[in-house]
Short mmCIF file of C-alpha atoms in Angstrom, two decimals:
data_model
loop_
_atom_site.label_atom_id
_atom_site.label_comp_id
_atom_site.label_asym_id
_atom_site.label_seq_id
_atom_site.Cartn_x
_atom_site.Cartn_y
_atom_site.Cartn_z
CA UNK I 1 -196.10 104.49 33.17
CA UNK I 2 -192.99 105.49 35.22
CA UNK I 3 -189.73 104.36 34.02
CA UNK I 4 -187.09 102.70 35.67
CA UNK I 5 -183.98 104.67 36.39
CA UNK I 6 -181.58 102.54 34.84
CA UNK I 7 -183.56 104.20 31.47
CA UNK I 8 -184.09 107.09 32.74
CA UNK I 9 -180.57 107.38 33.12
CA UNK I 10 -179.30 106.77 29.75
CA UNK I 11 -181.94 108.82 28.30
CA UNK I 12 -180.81 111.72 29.94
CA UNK I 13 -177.25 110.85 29.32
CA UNK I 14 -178.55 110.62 25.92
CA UNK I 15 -180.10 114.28 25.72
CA UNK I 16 -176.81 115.35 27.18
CA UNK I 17 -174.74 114.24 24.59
CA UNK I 18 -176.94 115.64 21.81
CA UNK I 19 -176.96 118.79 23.28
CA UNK I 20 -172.88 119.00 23.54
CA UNK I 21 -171.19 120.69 20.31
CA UNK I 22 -169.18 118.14 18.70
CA UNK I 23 -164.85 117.94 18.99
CA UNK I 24 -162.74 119.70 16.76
CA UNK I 25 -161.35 118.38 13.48
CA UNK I 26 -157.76 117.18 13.62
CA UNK I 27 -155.41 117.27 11.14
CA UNK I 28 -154.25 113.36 9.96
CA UNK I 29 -150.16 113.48 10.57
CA UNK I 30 -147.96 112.97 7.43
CA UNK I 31 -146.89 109.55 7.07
CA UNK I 32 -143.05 109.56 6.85
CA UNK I 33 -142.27 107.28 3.28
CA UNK I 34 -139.27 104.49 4.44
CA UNK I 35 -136.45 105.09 2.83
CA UNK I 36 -135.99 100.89 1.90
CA UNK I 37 -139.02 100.67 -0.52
CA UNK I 38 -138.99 102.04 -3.64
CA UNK I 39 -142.54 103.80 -4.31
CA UNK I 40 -142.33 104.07 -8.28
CA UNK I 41 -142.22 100.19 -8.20
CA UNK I 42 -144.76 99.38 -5.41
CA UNK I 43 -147.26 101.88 -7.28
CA UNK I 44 -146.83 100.08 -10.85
CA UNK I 45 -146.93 96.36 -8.81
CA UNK I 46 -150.36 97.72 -7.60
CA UNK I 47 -151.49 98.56 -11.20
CA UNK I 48 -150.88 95.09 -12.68
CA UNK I 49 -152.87 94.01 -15.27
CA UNK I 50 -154.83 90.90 -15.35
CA UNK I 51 -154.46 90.23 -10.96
CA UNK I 52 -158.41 90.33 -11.39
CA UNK I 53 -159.28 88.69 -14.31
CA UNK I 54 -160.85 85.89 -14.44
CA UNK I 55 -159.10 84.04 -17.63
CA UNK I 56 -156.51 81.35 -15.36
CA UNK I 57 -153.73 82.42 -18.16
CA UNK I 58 -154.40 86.01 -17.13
CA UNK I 59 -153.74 85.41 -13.95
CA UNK I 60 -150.52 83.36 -14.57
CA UNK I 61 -149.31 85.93 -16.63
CA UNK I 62 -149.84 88.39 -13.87
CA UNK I 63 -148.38 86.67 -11.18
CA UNK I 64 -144.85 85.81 -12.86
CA UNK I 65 -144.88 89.38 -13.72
CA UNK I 66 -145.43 90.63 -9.92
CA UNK I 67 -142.81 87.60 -9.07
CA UNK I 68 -140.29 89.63 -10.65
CA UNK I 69 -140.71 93.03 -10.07
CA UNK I 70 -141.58 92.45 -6.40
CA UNK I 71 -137.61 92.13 -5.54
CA UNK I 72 -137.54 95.46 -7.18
CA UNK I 73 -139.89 97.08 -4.60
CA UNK I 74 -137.11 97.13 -1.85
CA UNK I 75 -133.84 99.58 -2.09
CA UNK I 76 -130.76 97.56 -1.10
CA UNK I 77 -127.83 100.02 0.61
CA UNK I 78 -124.31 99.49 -0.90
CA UNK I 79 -122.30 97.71 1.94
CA UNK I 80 -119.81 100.14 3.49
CA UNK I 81 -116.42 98.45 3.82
CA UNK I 82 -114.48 99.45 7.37
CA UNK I 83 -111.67 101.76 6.99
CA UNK I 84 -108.05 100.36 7.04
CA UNK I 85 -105.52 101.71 9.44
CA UNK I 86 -102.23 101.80 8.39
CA UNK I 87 -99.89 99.61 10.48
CA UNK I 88 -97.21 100.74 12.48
CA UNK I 89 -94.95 97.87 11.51
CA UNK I 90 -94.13 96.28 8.04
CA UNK I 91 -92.79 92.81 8.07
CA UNK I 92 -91.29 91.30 5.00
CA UNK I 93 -93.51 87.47 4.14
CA UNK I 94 -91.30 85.15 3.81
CA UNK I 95 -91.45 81.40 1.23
CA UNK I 96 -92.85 78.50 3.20
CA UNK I 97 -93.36 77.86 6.71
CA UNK I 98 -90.98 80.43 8.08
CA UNK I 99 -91.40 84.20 8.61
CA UNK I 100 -88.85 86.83 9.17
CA UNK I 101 -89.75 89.06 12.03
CA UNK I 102 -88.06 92.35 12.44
CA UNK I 103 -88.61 94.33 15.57
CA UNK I 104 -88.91 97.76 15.22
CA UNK I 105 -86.02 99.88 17.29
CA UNK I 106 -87.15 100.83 21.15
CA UNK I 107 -88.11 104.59 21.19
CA UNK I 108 -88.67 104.61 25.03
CA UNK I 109 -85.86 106.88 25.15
CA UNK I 110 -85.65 109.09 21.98
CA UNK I 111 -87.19 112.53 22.93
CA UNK I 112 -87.75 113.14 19.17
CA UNK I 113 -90.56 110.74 18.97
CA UNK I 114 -92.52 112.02 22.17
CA UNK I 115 -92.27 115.58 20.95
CA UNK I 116 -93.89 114.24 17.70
CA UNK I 117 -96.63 112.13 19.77
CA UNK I 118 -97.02 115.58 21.92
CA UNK I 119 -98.06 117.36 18.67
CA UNK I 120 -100.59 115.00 17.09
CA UNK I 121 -97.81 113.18 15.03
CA UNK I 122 -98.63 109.59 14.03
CA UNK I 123 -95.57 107.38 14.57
CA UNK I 124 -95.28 105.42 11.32
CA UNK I 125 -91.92 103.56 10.27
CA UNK I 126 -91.65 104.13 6.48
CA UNK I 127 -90.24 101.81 4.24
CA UNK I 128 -86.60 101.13 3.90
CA UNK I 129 -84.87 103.57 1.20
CA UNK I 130 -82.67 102.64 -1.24
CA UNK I 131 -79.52 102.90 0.81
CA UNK I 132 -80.90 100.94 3.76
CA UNK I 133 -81.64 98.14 1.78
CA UNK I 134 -78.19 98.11 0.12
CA UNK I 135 -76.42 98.42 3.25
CA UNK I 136 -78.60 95.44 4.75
CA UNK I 137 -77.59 93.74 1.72
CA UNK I 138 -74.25 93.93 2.16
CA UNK I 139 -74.27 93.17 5.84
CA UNK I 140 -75.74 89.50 4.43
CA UNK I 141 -73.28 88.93 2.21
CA UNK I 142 -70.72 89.10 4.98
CA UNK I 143 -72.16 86.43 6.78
CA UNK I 144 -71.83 82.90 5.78
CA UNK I 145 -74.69 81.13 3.62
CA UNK I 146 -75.40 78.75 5.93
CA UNK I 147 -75.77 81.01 8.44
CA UNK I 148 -78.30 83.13 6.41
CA UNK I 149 -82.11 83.08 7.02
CA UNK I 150 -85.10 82.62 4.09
CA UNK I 151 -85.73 85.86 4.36
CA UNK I 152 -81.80 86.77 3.71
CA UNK I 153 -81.59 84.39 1.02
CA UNK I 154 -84.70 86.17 -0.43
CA UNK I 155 -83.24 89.66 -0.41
CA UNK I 156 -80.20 88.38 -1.87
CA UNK I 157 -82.20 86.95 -4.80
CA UNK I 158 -83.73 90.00 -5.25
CA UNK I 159 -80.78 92.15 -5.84
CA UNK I 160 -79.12 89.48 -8.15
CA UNK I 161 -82.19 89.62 -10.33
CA UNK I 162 -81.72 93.40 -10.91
CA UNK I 163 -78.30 92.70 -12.68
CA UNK I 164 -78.84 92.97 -16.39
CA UNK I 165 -75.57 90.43 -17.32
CA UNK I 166 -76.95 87.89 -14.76
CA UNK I 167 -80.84 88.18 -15.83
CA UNK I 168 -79.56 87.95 -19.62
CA UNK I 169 -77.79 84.53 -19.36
CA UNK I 170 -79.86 83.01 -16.51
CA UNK I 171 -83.59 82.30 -15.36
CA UNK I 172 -85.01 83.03 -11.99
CA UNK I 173 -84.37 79.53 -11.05
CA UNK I 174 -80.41 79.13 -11.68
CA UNK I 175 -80.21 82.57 -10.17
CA UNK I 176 -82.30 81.61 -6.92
CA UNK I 177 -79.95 78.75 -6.40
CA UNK I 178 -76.79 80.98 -7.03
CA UNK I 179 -78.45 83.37 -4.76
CA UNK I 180 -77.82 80.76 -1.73
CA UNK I 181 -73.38 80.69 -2.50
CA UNK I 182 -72.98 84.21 -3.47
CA UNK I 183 -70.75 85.99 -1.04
CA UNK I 184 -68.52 89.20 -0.92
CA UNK I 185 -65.12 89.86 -0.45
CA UNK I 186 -63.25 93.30 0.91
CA UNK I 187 -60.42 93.95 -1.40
CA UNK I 188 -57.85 96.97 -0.30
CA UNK I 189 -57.13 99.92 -2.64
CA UNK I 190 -54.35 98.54 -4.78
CA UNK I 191 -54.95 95.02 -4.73
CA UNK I 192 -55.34 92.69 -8.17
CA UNK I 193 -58.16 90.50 -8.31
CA UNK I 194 -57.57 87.37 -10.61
CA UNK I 195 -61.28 86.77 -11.39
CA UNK I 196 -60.35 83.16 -12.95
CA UNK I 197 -62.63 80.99 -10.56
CA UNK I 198 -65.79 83.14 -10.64
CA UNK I 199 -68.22 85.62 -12.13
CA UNK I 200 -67.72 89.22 -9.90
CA UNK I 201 -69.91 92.34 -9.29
CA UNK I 202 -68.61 95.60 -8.14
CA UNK I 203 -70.87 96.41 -4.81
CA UNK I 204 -68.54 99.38 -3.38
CA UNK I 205 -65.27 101.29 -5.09
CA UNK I 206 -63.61 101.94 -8.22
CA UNK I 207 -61.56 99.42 -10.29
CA UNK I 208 -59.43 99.46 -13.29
CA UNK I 209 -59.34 96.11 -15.75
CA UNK I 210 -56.06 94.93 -16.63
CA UNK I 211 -55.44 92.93 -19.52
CA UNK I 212 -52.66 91.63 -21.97
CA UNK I 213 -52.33 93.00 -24.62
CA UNK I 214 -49.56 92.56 -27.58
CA UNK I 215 -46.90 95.02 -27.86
CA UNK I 216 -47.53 95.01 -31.40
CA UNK I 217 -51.31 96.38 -30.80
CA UNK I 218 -50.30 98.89 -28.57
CA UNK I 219 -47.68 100.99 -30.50
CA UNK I 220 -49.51 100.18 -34.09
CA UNK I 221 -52.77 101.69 -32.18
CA UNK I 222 -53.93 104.41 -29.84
CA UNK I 223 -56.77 102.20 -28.73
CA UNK I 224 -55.95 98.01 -27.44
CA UNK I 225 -57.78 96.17 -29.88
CA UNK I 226 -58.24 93.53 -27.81
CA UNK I 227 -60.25 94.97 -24.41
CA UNK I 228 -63.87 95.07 -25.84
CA UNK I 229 -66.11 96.52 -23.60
CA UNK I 230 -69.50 94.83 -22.75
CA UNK I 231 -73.23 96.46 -21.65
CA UNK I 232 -73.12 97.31 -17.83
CA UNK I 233 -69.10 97.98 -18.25
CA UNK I 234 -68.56 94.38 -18.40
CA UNK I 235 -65.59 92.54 -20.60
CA UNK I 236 -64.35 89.66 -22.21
CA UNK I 237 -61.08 89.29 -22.87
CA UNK I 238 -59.31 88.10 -26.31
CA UNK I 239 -58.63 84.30 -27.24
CA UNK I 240 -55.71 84.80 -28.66
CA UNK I 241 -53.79 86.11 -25.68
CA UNK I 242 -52.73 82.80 -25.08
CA UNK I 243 -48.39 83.39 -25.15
CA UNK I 244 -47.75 85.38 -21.81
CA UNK I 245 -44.32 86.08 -22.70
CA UNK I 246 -44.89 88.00 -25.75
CA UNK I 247 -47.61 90.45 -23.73
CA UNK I 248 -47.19 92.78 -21.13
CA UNK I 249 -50.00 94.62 -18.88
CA UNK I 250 -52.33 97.56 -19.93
CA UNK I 251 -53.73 99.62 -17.64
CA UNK I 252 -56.84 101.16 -19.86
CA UNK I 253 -57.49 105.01 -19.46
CA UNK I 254 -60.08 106.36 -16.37
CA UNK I 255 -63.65 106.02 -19.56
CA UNK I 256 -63.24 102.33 -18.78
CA UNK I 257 -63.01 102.05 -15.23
CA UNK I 258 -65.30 99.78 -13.42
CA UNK I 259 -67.72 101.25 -10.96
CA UNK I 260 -70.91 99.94 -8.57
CA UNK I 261 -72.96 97.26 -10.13
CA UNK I 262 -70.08 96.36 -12.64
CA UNK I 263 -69.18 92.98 -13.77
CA UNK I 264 -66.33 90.74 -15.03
CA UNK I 265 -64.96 87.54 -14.61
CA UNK I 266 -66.16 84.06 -15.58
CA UNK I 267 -69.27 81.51 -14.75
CA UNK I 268 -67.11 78.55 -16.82
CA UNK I 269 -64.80 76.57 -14.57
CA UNK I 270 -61.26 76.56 -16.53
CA UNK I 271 -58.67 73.98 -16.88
CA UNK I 272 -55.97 74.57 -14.95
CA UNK I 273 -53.32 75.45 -17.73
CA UNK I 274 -55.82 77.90 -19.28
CA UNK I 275 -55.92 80.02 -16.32
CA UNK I 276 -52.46 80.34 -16.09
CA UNK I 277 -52.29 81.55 -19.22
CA UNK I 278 -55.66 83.37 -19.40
CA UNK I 279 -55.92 85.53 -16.49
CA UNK I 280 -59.23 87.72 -16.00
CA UNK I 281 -58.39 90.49 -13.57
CA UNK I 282 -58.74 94.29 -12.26
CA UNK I 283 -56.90 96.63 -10.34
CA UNK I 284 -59.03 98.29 -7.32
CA UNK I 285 -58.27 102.08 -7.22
CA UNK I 286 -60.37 101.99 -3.84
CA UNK I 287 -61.22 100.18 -1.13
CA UNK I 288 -63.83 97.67 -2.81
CA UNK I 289 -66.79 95.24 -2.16
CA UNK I 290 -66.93 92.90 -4.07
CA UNK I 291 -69.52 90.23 -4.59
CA UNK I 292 -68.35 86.59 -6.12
CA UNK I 293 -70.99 83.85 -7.81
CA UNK I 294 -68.40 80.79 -7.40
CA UNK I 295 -67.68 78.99 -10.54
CA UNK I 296 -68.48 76.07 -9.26
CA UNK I 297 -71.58 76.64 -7.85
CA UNK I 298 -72.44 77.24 -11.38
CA UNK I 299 -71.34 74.35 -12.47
CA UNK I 300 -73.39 71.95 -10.13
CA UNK I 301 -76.41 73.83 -11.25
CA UNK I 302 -75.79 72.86 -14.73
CA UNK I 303 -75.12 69.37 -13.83
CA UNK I 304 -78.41 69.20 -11.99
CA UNK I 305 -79.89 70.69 -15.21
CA UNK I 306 -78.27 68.32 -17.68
CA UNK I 307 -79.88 65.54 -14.87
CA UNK I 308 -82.97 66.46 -15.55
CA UNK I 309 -83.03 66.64 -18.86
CA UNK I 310 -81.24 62.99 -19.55
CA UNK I 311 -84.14 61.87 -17.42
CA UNK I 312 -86.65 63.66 -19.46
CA UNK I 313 -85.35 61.76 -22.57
CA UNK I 314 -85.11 58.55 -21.00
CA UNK I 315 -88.53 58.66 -20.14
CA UNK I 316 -89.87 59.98 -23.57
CA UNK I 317 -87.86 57.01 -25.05
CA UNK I 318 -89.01 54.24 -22.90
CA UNK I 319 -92.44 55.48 -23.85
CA UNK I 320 -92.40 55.13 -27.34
CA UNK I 321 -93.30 51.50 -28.69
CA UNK I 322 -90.61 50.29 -30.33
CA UNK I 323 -88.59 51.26 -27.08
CA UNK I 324 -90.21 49.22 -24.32
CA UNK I 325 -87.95 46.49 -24.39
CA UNK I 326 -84.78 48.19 -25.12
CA UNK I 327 -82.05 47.70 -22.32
CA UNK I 328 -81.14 50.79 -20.30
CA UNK I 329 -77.41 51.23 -21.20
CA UNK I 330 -78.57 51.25 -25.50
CA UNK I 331 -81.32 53.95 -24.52
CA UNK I 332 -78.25 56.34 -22.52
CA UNK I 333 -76.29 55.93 -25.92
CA UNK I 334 -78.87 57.80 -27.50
CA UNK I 335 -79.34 60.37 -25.08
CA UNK I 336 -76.01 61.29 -25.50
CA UNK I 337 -77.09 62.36 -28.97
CA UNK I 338 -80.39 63.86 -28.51
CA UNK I 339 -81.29 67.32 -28.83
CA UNK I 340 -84.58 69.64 -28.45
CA UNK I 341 -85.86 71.19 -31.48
CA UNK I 342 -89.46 72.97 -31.80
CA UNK I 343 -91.50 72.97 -35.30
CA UNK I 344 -93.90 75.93 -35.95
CA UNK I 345 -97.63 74.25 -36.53
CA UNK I 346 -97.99 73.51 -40.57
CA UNK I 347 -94.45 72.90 -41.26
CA UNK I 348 -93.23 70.11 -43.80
CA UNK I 349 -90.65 67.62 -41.55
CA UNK I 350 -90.66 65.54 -44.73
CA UNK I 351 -91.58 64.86 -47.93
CA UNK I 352 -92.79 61.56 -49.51
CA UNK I 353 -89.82 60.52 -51.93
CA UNK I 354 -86.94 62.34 -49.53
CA UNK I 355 -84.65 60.77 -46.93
CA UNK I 356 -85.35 62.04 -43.73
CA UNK I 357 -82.14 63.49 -41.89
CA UNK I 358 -82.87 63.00 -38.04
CA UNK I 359 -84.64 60.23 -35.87
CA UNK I 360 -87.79 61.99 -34.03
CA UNK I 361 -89.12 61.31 -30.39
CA UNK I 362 -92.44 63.57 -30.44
CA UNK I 363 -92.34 65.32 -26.69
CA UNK I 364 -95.43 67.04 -26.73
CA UNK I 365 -97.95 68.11 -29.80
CA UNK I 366 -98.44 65.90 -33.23
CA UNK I 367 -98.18 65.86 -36.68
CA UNK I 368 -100.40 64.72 -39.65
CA UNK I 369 -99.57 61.67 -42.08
CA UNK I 370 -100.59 62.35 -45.41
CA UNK I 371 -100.07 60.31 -48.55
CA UNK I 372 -99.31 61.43 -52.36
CA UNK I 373 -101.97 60.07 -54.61
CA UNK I 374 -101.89 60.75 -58.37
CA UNK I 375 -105.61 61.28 -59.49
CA UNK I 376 -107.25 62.00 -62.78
CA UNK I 377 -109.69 65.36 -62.85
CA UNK I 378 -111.87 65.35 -65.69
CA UNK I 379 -112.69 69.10 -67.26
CA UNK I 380 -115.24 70.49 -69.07
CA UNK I 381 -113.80 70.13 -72.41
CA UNK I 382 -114.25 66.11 -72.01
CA UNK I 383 -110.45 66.04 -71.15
CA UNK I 384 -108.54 64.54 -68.24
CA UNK I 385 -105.97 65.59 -66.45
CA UNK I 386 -103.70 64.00 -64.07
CA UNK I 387 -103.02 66.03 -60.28
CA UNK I 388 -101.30 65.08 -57.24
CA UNK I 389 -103.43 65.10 -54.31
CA UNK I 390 -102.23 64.41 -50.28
CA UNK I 391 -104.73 61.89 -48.85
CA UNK I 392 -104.93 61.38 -45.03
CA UNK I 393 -103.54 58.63 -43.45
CA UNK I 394 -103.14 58.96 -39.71
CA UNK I 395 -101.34 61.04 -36.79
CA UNK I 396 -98.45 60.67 -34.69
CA UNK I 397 -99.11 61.63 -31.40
CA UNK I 398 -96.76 61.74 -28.19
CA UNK I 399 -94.56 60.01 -27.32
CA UNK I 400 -94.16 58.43 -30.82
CA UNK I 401 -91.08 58.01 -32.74
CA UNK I 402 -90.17 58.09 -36.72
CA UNK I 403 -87.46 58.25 -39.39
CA UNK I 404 -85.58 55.11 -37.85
CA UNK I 405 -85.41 52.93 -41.42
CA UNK I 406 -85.57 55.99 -43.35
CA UNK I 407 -82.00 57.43 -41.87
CA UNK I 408 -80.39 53.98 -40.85
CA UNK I 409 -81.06 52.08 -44.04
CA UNK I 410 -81.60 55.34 -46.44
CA UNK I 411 -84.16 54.84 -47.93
CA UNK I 412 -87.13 57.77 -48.76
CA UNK I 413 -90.02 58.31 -46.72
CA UNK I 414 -93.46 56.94 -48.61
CA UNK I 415 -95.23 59.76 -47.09
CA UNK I 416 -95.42 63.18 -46.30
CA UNK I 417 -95.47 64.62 -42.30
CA UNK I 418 -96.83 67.96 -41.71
CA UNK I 419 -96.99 69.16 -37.92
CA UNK I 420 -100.77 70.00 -36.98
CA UNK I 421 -99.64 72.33 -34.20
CA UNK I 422 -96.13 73.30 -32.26
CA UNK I 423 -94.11 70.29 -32.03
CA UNK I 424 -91.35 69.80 -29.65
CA UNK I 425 -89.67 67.05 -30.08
CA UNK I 426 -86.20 65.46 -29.46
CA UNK I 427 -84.10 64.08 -32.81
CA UNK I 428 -80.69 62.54 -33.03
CA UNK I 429 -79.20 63.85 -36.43
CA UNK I 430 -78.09 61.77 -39.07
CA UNK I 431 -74.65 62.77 -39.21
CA UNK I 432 -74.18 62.39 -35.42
CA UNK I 433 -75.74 58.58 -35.87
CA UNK I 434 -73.81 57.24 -38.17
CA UNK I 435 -70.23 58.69 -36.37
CA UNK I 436 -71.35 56.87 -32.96
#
């Protein structure tokens, strides 16, 4: 039977086919491994025990353990952080709001600084030595503190706080407020400056104390007995130089003259007929600078301070109970009289049987109340014997006073007060009560 040619067709397409030699073999290409998975892991994840079990606790088991390796299948890159540039300008941050800007000088004009861009030089401004910070110093103690900006009053602050005698007798607070008064004065070679009214500092020049002295000290003794030399080459000058018509002036030799960063004078206003009599001065043997902390700016600082702290007490006595009520004028009456003291933690303010010798207003910590019990111990030989035991009673906490009846009507304490931990608290003495 003939076949149709659509069969005939693929037959012989067929017989073609077979009769054709097969391709060559290629080689597979090498898969390239990514560099985010880690292999190690995703190998052991594979190999997990129990993924095909058919026990359900198996298979729980399993799967929290391929929970938490799975995160460890991935590589996470370390984060690379953008360089930083250094800037071509620094700028000084200034307290609050403001900010002091300072514009570099215009180099539009100096050759030296195109030759230096012309030869791959970076243009950097460097930070202000030593000298240029002293001379800018001194260029804003010549102007007027009002007229001075934050950022002036901060550089001013900064130097004060690098003066030993000035750090030594006060904080960073007094001295940030003196820091706004401070000022400097040009004295001529020659010139005497009475340092009566204020505490000085040597900025610039050489100068030479003067002092009085007794005749009697200076021919009985190479050395005046009564210039005594401080740290830093500051002074102090004898009390009993009081009689100015029995002393005459002594120039010291060149070991004690006063150089840069030198101080002397006084931050204790005097009365008027001590600083006649009393006079704190040096000799310049150059043209000085001289920087002067007023007096009197001290003063008002330790007004303000002694401000505070009456309103500290008066609050810490209104808030004990026996104080509520009290009128205002009694309470200033013993403010007058009070004074901080600070107890270590464990020590004995009083004993039971002893009169105590202040009045305490507890500022911050407390102290334990314990009373003295006599007990009976019985021992192993059938015996008894009598000891003294401190029982617990109670606490006094802050703001809570004590020793009022004991010290006014003296009389001894029934019980003994031990401080738990650091007690500050403020006490009016017994001798200072009874003479008000």
């Amino acid at each position: 039977m003939p076949m149709s040619s659509l069969p005939a067709a693929i037959l012989s397409h067929m017989t073609a086919i077979n009769n054709v030699p097969p391709p060559p073999l290629h080689s597979i290409p090498n898969l390239k491994k990514s560099k985010h998975i880690n292999y190690g892991q995703l190998n052991a994840l594979c190999h997990i025990r129990g993924q095909h079990s058919r026990s359900m606790s198996n298979i729980l088991s399993a799967h929290d353990t391929f929970m938490k390796q799975y995160p460890k299948v991935f590589l996470h890159q370390k984060p690379r952080l953008p360089k930083l540039f250094k800037q071509e300008e620094q700028r000084e941050l200034n307290e609050g709001k403001e900010e002091s800007q300072h514009q570099q000088p215009d180099d539009s004009n100096n050759i030296a600084v195109h030759v230096q861009r012309a030869h791959g030089g970076h243009i950097l401004y460097r930070p202000k030595r030593a000298t240029e910070k002293f001379e800018e110093f001194l260029a804003i103690l010549k102007k007027l503190p009002i007229h001075r900006t934050p950022y002036e009053h901060k550089t001013v602050w900064k130097f004060l706080k690098t003066i030993p005698d000035l750090t030594f007798q006060l904080n960073d607070k007094h001295l940030k407020t003196l820091s706004k008064t401070v000022f400097s004065e040009t004295w001529l070679k020659g010139s005497t400056v009475v340092a009566n009214d204020g505490f000085y500092v040597i900025l610039k020049g050489l100068a030479r104390p003067q002092t009085n002295v007794y005749k009697n000290l200076i021919e009985g003794s190479d050395s005046p007995d009564s210039f005594i030399p401080q740290s830093f080459h500051s002074f102090i000058w004898s009390e009993e130089l009081k009689n100015a018509s029995l002393a005459e002036m002594y120039l010291p030799s060149y070991d004690s003259m006063l150089s840069k960063w030198s101080t002397f004078g006084t931050l204790e206003v005097m009365p008027q007929n001590e600083s006649e009599t009393q006079m704190f001065s040096v000799v310049t043997e150059d043209d000085c600078e001289i920087l002067k902390i007023p007096a009197k700016g001290y003063a008002k600082i330790k007004e303000e301070k002694i401000k505070l702290e009456n309103m500290q007490k008066l609050k810490l006595i209104r808030m004990c109970p026996y104080y509520e009520e009290w009128p205002t004028l009694s309470i200033y009456e013993l403010i007058a009289l009070l004074k901080w003291k600070k107890f270590p933690p464990g020590h004995v303010i009083v004993e039971s049987g002893n009169i105590i010798s202040f009045v305490g207003y507890i500022n911050s910590g407390c102290c334990n109340i314990y009373r003295s019990i006599i007990g009976f111990v019985k021992l192993r030989s059938n015996k008894v014997k009598r000891s003294q035991k401190l029982v617990y009673m109670g606490k006094l906490k802050e703001k809570e006073s004590f020793g009022e009846i004991s010290v006014l009507l003296q009389v001894p304490f029934t019980c003994t007060i031990i401080t738990k931990k650091e007690v500050e608290m403020a006490i009016i003495e017994d001798k200072d009560l009874f003479v008000a």
